[in-house]
Short mmCIF file of C-alpha atoms and ligand atoms in Angstrom, two decimals:
data_model
loop_
_atom_site.label_atom_id
_atom_site.label_comp_id
_atom_site.label_asym_id
_atom_site.label_seq_id
_atom_site.Cartn_x
_atom_site.Cartn_y
_atom_site.Cartn_z
CA MET W 26 39.62 14.36 -1.68
CA THR W 27 36.66 13.58 -3.07
CA GLY W 28 36.36 10.81 -5.64
CA LEU W 29 39.27 9.24 -4.33
CA PRO W 30 39.48 5.90 -2.45
CA ALA W 31 40.01 5.59 1.21
CA VAL W 32 43.21 3.65 2.12
CA ALA W 33 44.51 1.34 4.87
CA SER W 34 46.32 3.34 7.35
CA ALA W 35 48.09 2.91 10.83
CA ARG W 36 44.37 3.71 12.18
CA ASP W 37 42.99 0.75 10.16
CA LEU W 38 45.41 -1.54 11.46
CA PHE W 39 44.18 -0.98 15.25
CA ASP W 40 40.70 -1.72 13.97
CA SER W 41 41.98 -5.28 12.73
CA GLY W 42 41.72 -7.08 15.78
CA ILE W 43 44.70 -5.84 17.77
CA ASP W 44 44.30 -5.45 21.75
CA ILE W 45 46.81 -2.86 22.63
CA ASN W 46 46.38 -4.68 26.26
CA ASP W 47 48.00 -7.65 24.96
CA PHE W 48 51.57 -5.71 24.82
CA LYS W 49 51.38 -3.91 28.09
CA ASN W 50 52.71 -6.73 29.80
CA GLU W 51 56.55 -6.29 30.84
CA GLY W 52 57.37 -9.01 28.18
CA ALA W 53 60.22 -10.61 29.84
CA ALA W 54 62.66 -12.45 27.75
CA ASP W 55 61.69 -15.83 29.50
CA ASP W 56 57.96 -15.21 29.84
CA GLU W 57 56.92 -18.33 27.60
CA LYS W 58 53.28 -17.31 28.23
CA TYR W 59 53.39 -13.52 26.86
CA TRP W 60 55.42 -14.75 24.02
CA LYS W 61 53.13 -17.47 23.12
CA GLN W 62 50.16 -15.71 23.38
CA ILE W 63 51.75 -12.76 21.09
CA ALA W 64 52.67 -15.75 18.70
CA HIS W 65 49.50 -17.30 18.58
CA LYS W 66 47.37 -14.42 18.21
CA TYR W 67 49.30 -12.15 16.08
CA TYR W 68 51.36 -14.53 13.73
CA ASN W 69 50.31 -17.31 11.41
CA VAL W 70 53.20 -19.77 11.55
CA SER W 71 53.38 -22.76 9.68
CA LYS W 72 53.33 -25.64 12.46
CA ASP W 73 54.48 -28.74 10.32
CA TYR W 74 58.49 -27.60 10.69
CA ILE W 75 60.34 -25.66 13.01
CA ASN W 76 61.69 -22.61 11.45
CA LEU W 77 64.92 -21.41 12.75
CA GLU W 78 66.04 -19.85 9.54
CA ASN W 79 64.15 -16.26 10.14
CA GLY W 80 67.39 -14.64 8.79
CA TYR W 81 66.18 -14.64 5.41
CA TYR W 82 62.75 -12.74 5.92
CA GLY W 83 60.52 -12.26 8.75
CA ILE W 84 56.77 -13.51 8.74
CA GLN W 85 54.22 -10.72 8.83
CA PRO W 86 51.98 -10.13 11.54
CA LYS W 87 48.43 -10.93 10.90
CA PRO W 88 47.24 -7.25 10.94
CA VAL W 89 50.07 -6.12 8.85
CA LEU W 90 49.24 -9.10 6.10
CA GLN W 91 45.41 -7.84 6.47
CA ALA W 92 46.65 -4.25 5.87
CA PHE W 93 48.95 -5.70 2.91
CA GLN W 94 45.88 -7.89 1.20
CA LYS W 95 43.89 -4.61 1.61
CA ASN W 96 46.53 -2.27 -0.19
CA ILE W 97 47.05 -4.78 -3.21
CA LEU W 98 43.30 -5.21 -3.77
CA LEU W 99 42.97 -1.31 -3.34
CA ALA W 100 46.03 -0.43 -5.86
CA ASN W 101 44.54 -3.27 -8.38
CA ARG W 102 41.24 -1.90 -8.21
CA GLU W 103 41.78 1.74 -8.79
CA GLY W 104 44.11 1.53 -11.21
CA THR W 105 45.77 4.77 -12.62
CA ARG W 106 43.63 7.02 -10.83
CA PHE W 107 45.15 5.75 -7.56
CA ALA W 108 48.95 5.72 -8.80
CA ARG W 109 48.42 9.36 -10.36
CA LYS W 110 46.13 11.43 -8.00
CA VAL W 111 46.53 9.47 -4.48
CA TYR W 112 49.81 7.49 -4.43
CA PRO W 113 52.42 10.55 -4.65
CA ASP W 114 51.01 12.42 -1.68
CA MET W 115 50.48 9.24 0.21
CA SER W 116 54.03 8.00 -0.41
CA THR W 117 55.41 11.24 0.76
CA ALA W 118 53.63 10.71 3.88
CA ILE W 119 54.81 7.34 4.44
CA LYS W 120 58.44 8.30 3.61
CA LYS W 121 57.91 11.03 6.52
CA GLU W 122 56.60 8.30 8.73
CA LEU W 123 59.49 6.12 8.27
CA ALA W 124 61.96 8.69 8.69
CA ALA W 125 60.40 9.68 11.99
CA PHE W 126 60.50 5.91 13.01
CA LEU W 127 64.29 6.06 12.20
CA THR W 128 64.70 9.40 13.69
CA VAL W 129 66.15 11.08 10.78
CA ALA W 130 64.92 13.95 8.31
CA PRO W 131 62.48 12.65 5.25
CA GLU W 132 65.14 14.50 3.03
CA GLU W 133 67.83 12.11 4.44
CA ILE W 134 66.36 8.52 3.25
CA ILE W 135 64.87 7.10 0.25
CA ILE W 136 62.68 3.94 0.10
CA THR W 137 64.46 0.91 -1.95
CA ARG W 138 63.24 -2.55 -2.83
CA ASN W 139 65.42 -4.05 -0.47
CA ALA W 140 69.03 -3.63 1.17
CA THR W 141 71.07 -4.80 -1.71
CA GLU W 142 69.59 -2.02 -3.50
CA ALA W 143 70.04 0.65 -1.02
CA LEU W 144 73.75 -0.10 -0.74
CA ASN W 145 74.57 -0.62 -4.16
CA ILE W 146 73.28 3.08 -4.51
CA ALA W 147 75.68 4.06 -1.63
CA ILE W 148 78.52 2.08 -2.83
CA GLN W 149 78.48 2.68 -6.44
CA GLY W 150 77.41 6.04 -5.72
CA TYR W 151 80.11 6.93 -3.82
CA PRO W 152 82.48 9.72 -4.92
CA PHE W 153 85.82 7.47 -5.04
CA LYS W 154 88.83 9.03 -6.23
CA GLU W 155 91.92 7.48 -7.90
CA GLY W 156 94.07 5.53 -5.34
CA ASP W 157 91.21 5.18 -2.66
CA GLU W 158 90.92 2.02 -0.83
CA VAL W 159 88.14 0.42 0.88
CA LEU W 160 88.23 -2.01 3.77
CA ILE W 161 86.02 -5.16 4.03
CA ASN W 162 86.16 -8.55 6.22
CA GLN W 163 84.77 -11.98 5.65
CA LEU W 164 82.01 -11.50 7.67
CA ASP W 165 80.59 -9.09 5.26
CA TYR W 166 77.43 -9.61 3.31
CA PHE W 167 78.67 -11.27 -0.02
CA SER W 168 76.68 -8.90 -2.26
CA MET W 169 78.26 -5.64 -0.64
CA ILE W 170 81.86 -7.18 -1.07
CA GLU W 171 80.71 -8.10 -4.56
CA ALA W 172 79.74 -4.31 -5.23
CA PHE W 173 83.06 -3.31 -4.12
CA ARG W 174 85.00 -6.06 -6.23
CA LEU W 175 83.36 -4.81 -9.37
CA LEU W 176 84.44 -1.22 -8.44
CA GLU W 177 88.02 -2.66 -8.04
CA LYS W 178 87.55 -4.69 -11.46
CA ARG W 179 86.65 -1.41 -13.26
CA GLY W 180 89.83 0.07 -11.62
CA LYS W 181 88.08 2.52 -9.38
CA ILE W 182 89.46 1.68 -5.91
CA LYS W 183 91.43 -1.01 -4.15
CA VAL W 184 90.13 -3.58 -1.87
CA ASN W 185 91.65 -4.77 1.29
CA ALA W 186 90.22 -7.52 3.22
CA PHE W 187 90.93 -9.14 6.53
CA ASP W 188 89.74 -11.92 8.92
CA MET W 189 87.51 -11.09 11.57
CA PRO W 190 88.04 -13.22 14.59
CA LEU W 191 85.05 -15.46 14.93
CA LEU W 192 84.99 -14.90 18.90
CA PRO W 193 86.27 -11.64 19.76
CA ALA W 194 86.34 -10.92 23.85
CA ASN W 195 84.76 -7.75 23.44
CA GLU W 196 84.05 -5.01 21.27
CA ASP W 197 87.46 -3.06 21.82
CA GLU W 198 89.05 -5.98 20.11
CA ILE W 199 86.71 -5.55 17.21
CA VAL W 200 87.61 -1.64 17.09
CA GLU W 201 91.24 -2.54 17.26
CA MET W 202 90.92 -5.15 14.26
CA TYR W 203 89.66 -2.08 12.00
CA SER W 204 92.00 0.21 13.37
CA LYS W 205 95.11 -1.92 12.46
CA MET W 206 93.97 -2.52 9.00
CA ILE W 207 93.54 1.33 8.02
CA THR W 208 95.95 2.42 5.67
CA ASP W 209 96.74 5.77 4.60
CA ARG W 210 94.64 5.53 1.72
CA THR W 211 91.53 3.85 3.02
CA LYS W 212 88.66 5.93 2.04
CA VAL W 213 85.75 3.85 3.07
CA ILE W 214 85.07 0.96 5.84
CA LEU W 215 82.21 -1.40 5.11
CA LEU W 216 80.47 -2.06 8.75
CA THR W 217 78.08 -5.02 8.42
CA HIS W 218 76.17 -4.06 11.73
CA VAL W 219 75.01 -7.73 12.27
CA SER W 220 76.67 -10.33 10.50
CA ASN W 221 74.43 -12.64 8.13
CA ILE W 222 76.91 -15.34 8.71
CA ASN W 223 77.49 -15.50 12.44
CA GLY W 224 75.31 -12.94 14.06
CA LEU W 225 78.70 -10.82 15.16
CA ILE W 226 77.06 -7.27 16.07
CA VAL W 227 80.10 -4.79 15.60
CA PRO W 228 80.11 -1.58 17.32
CA VAL W 229 79.35 0.66 14.56
CA LYS W 230 79.30 3.93 16.53
CA LYS W 231 83.01 3.65 17.74
CA ILE W 232 84.20 2.35 14.56
CA ALA W 233 82.64 5.10 12.70
CA SER W 234 83.93 7.75 15.18
CA LEU W 235 87.51 6.53 14.83
CA ALA W 236 87.06 6.43 10.93
CA LYS W 237 85.59 9.97 10.89
CA GLU W 238 88.69 11.28 12.78
CA LYS W 239 90.93 9.69 10.21
CA GLY W 240 88.69 11.58 7.34
CA ILE W 241 87.40 7.85 6.54
CA ASP W 242 83.74 7.41 5.58
CA THR W 243 81.86 4.13 6.96
CA ILE W 244 78.99 2.67 4.67
CA THR W 245 76.80 0.72 6.99
CA ASP W 246 74.81 -2.40 6.42
CA SER W 247 72.19 -2.67 8.67
CA ALA W 248 69.88 -5.12 7.05
CA HIS W 249 70.13 -7.30 10.08
CA ALA W 250 70.12 -4.61 12.89
CA LEU W 251 66.90 -2.72 12.16
CA GLY W 252 64.19 -4.31 14.15
CA GLN W 253 66.47 -6.83 15.57
CA VAL W 254 68.62 -4.73 17.94
CA PRO W 255 67.91 -1.43 19.37
CA PHE W 256 69.99 1.45 17.79
CA SER W 257 69.82 5.20 17.00
CA LEU W 258 70.27 5.76 13.21
CA PRO W 259 71.62 9.48 13.80
CA ALA W 260 73.85 8.34 16.60
CA LEU W 261 75.58 5.84 14.73
CA GLY W 262 77.70 8.46 12.98
CA SER W 263 77.54 6.77 9.87
CA ASP W 264 76.76 8.92 6.95
CA PHE W 265 75.47 6.01 4.81
CA VAL W 266 73.43 3.26 6.03
CA GLY W 267 71.44 0.57 4.21
CA MET W 268 68.36 -1.38 5.54
CA ASN W 269 65.48 -3.48 5.02
CA LEU W 270 62.19 -3.70 6.34
CA HIS W 271 61.37 -7.34 5.35
CA LYS W 272 63.76 -9.13 7.96
CA TRP W 273 62.97 -7.70 11.32
CA ILE W 274 60.24 -5.30 11.01
CA GLY W 275 57.82 -7.55 9.44
CA ASN W 276 56.98 -5.44 6.53
CA PRO W 277 56.13 -7.41 3.01
CA ILE W 278 59.11 -8.35 1.05
CA GLY W 279 60.37 -5.63 -1.07
CA ALA W 280 60.93 -2.73 1.09
CA GLY W 281 64.43 -1.34 2.05
CA VAL W 282 66.00 1.93 2.93
CA LEU W 283 69.00 4.24 2.22
CA TYR W 284 69.98 6.62 4.50
CA VAL W 285 72.67 9.35 3.36
CA LYS W 286 73.41 12.50 6.04
CA LYS W 287 71.70 15.46 4.38
CA GLU W 288 75.20 17.20 3.82
CA ARG W 289 76.36 14.07 1.96
CA VAL W 290 73.81 13.51 -0.81
CA LYS W 291 75.21 16.51 -2.82
CA GLU W 292 78.52 14.87 -3.79
CA MET W 293 76.91 11.21 -4.29
CA ASN W 294 76.78 9.94 -7.76
CA VAL W 295 73.50 8.35 -9.35
CA LEU W 296 73.21 5.01 -10.04
CA PHE W 297 69.95 5.21 -11.79
CA GLY W 298 70.06 7.92 -14.53
CA ASP W 299 68.85 11.19 -13.41
CA ILE W 300 69.79 14.67 -14.39
CA TYR W 301 67.08 17.01 -13.36
CA THR W 302 66.54 16.61 -9.67
CA PRO W 303 68.82 18.97 -7.79
CA GLU W 304 72.32 17.88 -6.71
CA ASP W 305 71.46 18.09 -3.11
CA ASN W 306 68.02 16.54 -3.19
CA ILE W 307 68.07 12.50 -2.23
CA SER W 308 65.37 11.82 -4.87
CA LYS W 309 68.15 11.73 -7.30
CA LEU W 310 69.21 8.31 -5.99
CA ALA W 311 65.62 7.17 -6.20
CA HIS W 312 64.71 7.20 -9.98
CA PHE W 313 63.28 3.90 -9.86
CA GLY W 314 60.22 3.64 -12.21
CA THR W 315 57.23 1.87 -11.34
CA THR W 316 57.40 0.45 -7.80
CA PRO W 317 55.15 -2.21 -5.86
CA PHE W 318 52.59 0.34 -4.32
CA ALA W 319 51.37 -2.05 -1.97
CA VAL W 320 54.41 -3.16 -0.16
CA THR W 321 55.32 0.40 0.27
CA MET W 322 51.72 1.35 1.31
CA THR W 323 51.98 -1.37 4.41
CA ILE W 324 55.27 0.39 5.85
CA PRO W 325 52.81 2.79 8.54
CA ALA W 326 51.17 -0.76 9.48
CA SER W 327 54.52 -2.71 9.99
CA LEU W 328 56.18 -0.04 11.69
CA SER W 329 53.02 0.37 14.03
CA PHE W 330 53.08 -3.22 15.00
CA HIS W 331 56.85 -3.52 15.50
CA LYS W 332 56.54 -0.28 17.84
CA LEU W 333 53.96 -2.50 19.82
CA LEU W 334 56.26 -5.37 20.08
CA ASP W 335 58.84 -2.63 21.37
CA ILE W 336 62.31 -3.09 20.12
CA GLU W 337 63.88 -3.33 23.66
CA LYS W 338 61.55 -6.63 24.59
CA VAL W 339 62.20 -8.14 21.03
CA SER W 340 65.99 -7.70 21.43
CA LYS W 341 66.01 -9.35 24.65
CA ARG W 342 63.73 -12.36 23.81
CA LEU W 343 65.67 -13.09 20.59
CA HIS W 344 69.12 -12.84 22.66
CA TYR W 345 67.46 -15.07 25.32
CA LEU W 346 66.20 -17.72 22.62
CA LYS W 347 69.78 -17.87 21.13
CA SER W 348 71.47 -17.73 24.57
CA ILE W 349 69.47 -21.11 25.61
CA TRP W 350 71.16 -23.32 22.83
CA ILE W 351 74.32 -21.76 22.92
CA ASN W 352 74.68 -22.41 26.82
CA GLU W 353 73.70 -25.77 26.27
CA LEU W 354 75.52 -26.80 23.16
CA LYS W 355 78.88 -25.36 23.94
CA GLU W 356 79.45 -27.88 26.45
CA LEU W 357 79.55 -30.57 24.12
CA ASP W 358 82.88 -31.63 22.63
CA LYS W 359 81.62 -32.08 19.15
CA VAL W 360 80.14 -28.68 18.64
CA GLU W 361 82.23 -25.64 18.02
CA ILE W 362 80.30 -22.27 18.42
CA VAL W 363 81.17 -19.72 16.21
CA THR W 364 79.33 -16.71 17.74
CA PRO W 365 80.09 -14.56 20.82
CA ALA W 366 77.20 -14.94 22.84
CA ASP W 367 77.54 -11.48 24.19
CA LEU W 368 78.21 -9.75 21.16
CA SER W 369 74.94 -11.07 19.09
CA CYS W 370 71.33 -11.00 19.16
CA ALA W 371 68.98 -13.81 17.61
CA ILE W 372 71.60 -15.00 15.07
CA ALA W 373 74.31 -17.45 15.85
CA SER W 374 76.19 -20.11 14.35
CA PHE W 375 77.72 -23.39 14.95
CA ARG W 376 79.54 -26.39 13.28
CA ILE W 377 80.18 -30.06 14.32
CA ARG W 378 83.48 -31.11 14.13
CA ASP W 379 84.38 -33.73 11.46
CA LYS W 380 80.85 -33.13 9.90
CA LYS W 381 79.99 -31.14 6.80
CA THR W 382 77.92 -28.08 7.55
CA ALA W 383 75.59 -28.85 4.47
CA ASP W 384 74.94 -32.69 5.98
CA VAL W 385 74.24 -31.30 9.33
CA ALA W 386 71.56 -28.61 7.97
CA ASP W 387 70.43 -31.52 6.13
CA VAL W 388 69.76 -33.88 8.93
CA LEU W 389 68.25 -31.46 11.03
CA PHE W 390 65.71 -30.58 8.27
CA LYS W 391 64.99 -34.27 6.98
CA GLN W 392 65.14 -36.21 10.29
CA HIS W 393 64.07 -33.58 12.91
CA ASN W 394 62.11 -31.12 10.85
CA ILE W 395 64.08 -28.09 11.90
CA LEU W 396 65.26 -25.61 9.37
CA THR W 397 68.53 -23.89 9.49
CA VAL W 398 71.04 -23.10 6.82
CA SER W 399 74.55 -23.88 6.04
CA ARG W 400 76.64 -20.56 5.36
CA ALA W 401 80.13 -20.51 3.73
CA LEU W 402 82.88 -19.43 6.46
CA GLY W 403 86.49 -20.36 5.92
CA ASN W 404 87.36 -23.65 5.20
CA ASP W 405 84.38 -25.36 7.37
CA GLY W 406 81.39 -23.26 6.94
CA CYS W 407 78.83 -23.18 9.33
CA ILE W 408 75.27 -23.74 10.32
CA ARG W 409 73.24 -20.51 11.10
CA VAL W 410 70.56 -20.68 13.28
CA THR W 411 67.78 -17.75 13.51
CA PRO W 412 64.74 -17.85 15.96
CA GLY W 413 61.98 -15.42 15.24
CA ILE W 414 59.73 -13.48 17.62
CA TYR W 415 57.17 -16.34 17.16
CA SER W 416 59.88 -19.00 18.01
CA SER W 417 59.20 -20.84 21.46
CA ALA W 418 61.83 -22.04 24.13
CA GLU W 419 60.37 -25.45 23.32
CA ASP W 420 61.32 -25.10 19.52
CA ILE W 421 64.92 -24.35 20.81
CA ARG W 422 65.17 -27.41 23.02
CA LYS W 423 64.06 -29.53 20.13
CA PHE W 424 66.75 -28.08 18.41
CA ILE W 425 69.35 -29.04 21.07
CA SER W 426 67.90 -32.63 21.66
CA ALA W 427 68.35 -32.99 17.42
CA VAL W 428 71.93 -31.56 17.52
CA LYS W 429 72.92 -33.79 20.45
CA ALA W 430 71.30 -36.87 18.62
CA ILE W 431 73.63 -36.36 15.74
C1 PLP Q 23 73.92 -8.44 6.46
C2 PLP Q 23 72.94 -8.37 5.21
N1 PLP Q 23 72.98 -7.18 4.19
C3 PLP Q 23 72.31 -7.21 3.41
C4 PLP Q 23 71.55 -8.39 3.12
C5 PLP Q 23 70.55 -7.96 1.68
O1 PLP Q 23 69.23 -7.74 1.89
P1 PLP Q 23 68.07 -7.63 1.13
O2 PLP Q 23 67.82 -9.13 0.74
O3 PLP Q 23 67.21 -6.79 1.60
O4 PLP Q 23 68.67 -7.12 -0.28
C6 PLP Q 23 71.25 -9.19 3.63
C7 PLP Q 23 70.26 -10.21 3.40
O5 PLP Q 23 70.44 -11.39 3.72
C8 PLP Q 23 72.04 -9.39 5.04
O6 PLP Q 23 72.12 -10.55 5.62
#
């Protein structure tokens, strides 16, 4: 279009200092040289503390940050001409690209500000009927638990909660737990794909399939799964999935996605007032008003960079970093690991017997410059440890020494 501004695209991303050859190596999980080079060249990470709290949000790779800065400048400089004449088509193209990344149809996703928004739209929009019950457990994310509890408070559903074992021996034990808790009235199961508390990865596909056989829906919270562990969204078999792009995809903060299987859109109630969009059009769920243009505009860049990193390599590397500390600290009598090493990826949690978790996290930070976070879990809580793709084995070894010294 003449007279309209050029925009940063995935193509620009590759002009901004990326050498594809940097990513061609096998990138084995324990290849420190490879990962160090990626970290140094492509991430600007603060060096004055060790960040093992990457579960909150991920640091953007430098080329993505550059694309973001460019997008902010453009949206600001061009003003409403951009918003009215360029952004509508651009956001449609971005949605298409995101859908392709997720291997679903563009008509099955909406871009939200975060996973909480995406999942609230699914939870509060689900067509519950009187008497319906929902199944949750203590490892689910508190905001989704609260969304269901709110519906319960309003008299719309009954919530049944159970305690998931912290150290299930295998996936079948997890499936069995859900299966045992299903009642004749269970209508929806909340599945937290990767727990934010102890990193447990639940076998969504198996549980969704079992649920479907009984006419039960699953609403899946994949906030921590997208970009951390490989999975195929359509193959999960869950008709409602909420995710974000600012934890493990490397996008600027403020982007999430809701997936709703095409044939289920029609029955969903809208959370944000909308009466004119056709019932079977997913856009009816996205009546948001003005959204942060630059964050959405950067999605193609973050997806491109994440593809270069390669999800298989990423998840193996994160799993390896986690395994280093679990394998060593599990041998200490004073340490209790509350994460099954084989059923988790980057995130894992522990506690020290007879010590308050908040105090332990405090000592790690104040005395050793290592950031972790204390999380509520039963009576004792736990300390969550989350390396990022830019963390090194040396960071993990420093963490191990610090815990030993406590
Ligand atoms: C399991 C899980 N679900 C949902 C969320 C919420 O994500 P967001 O901050 O994108 O709303 C988080 C955030 O930590 C999470 O860990």
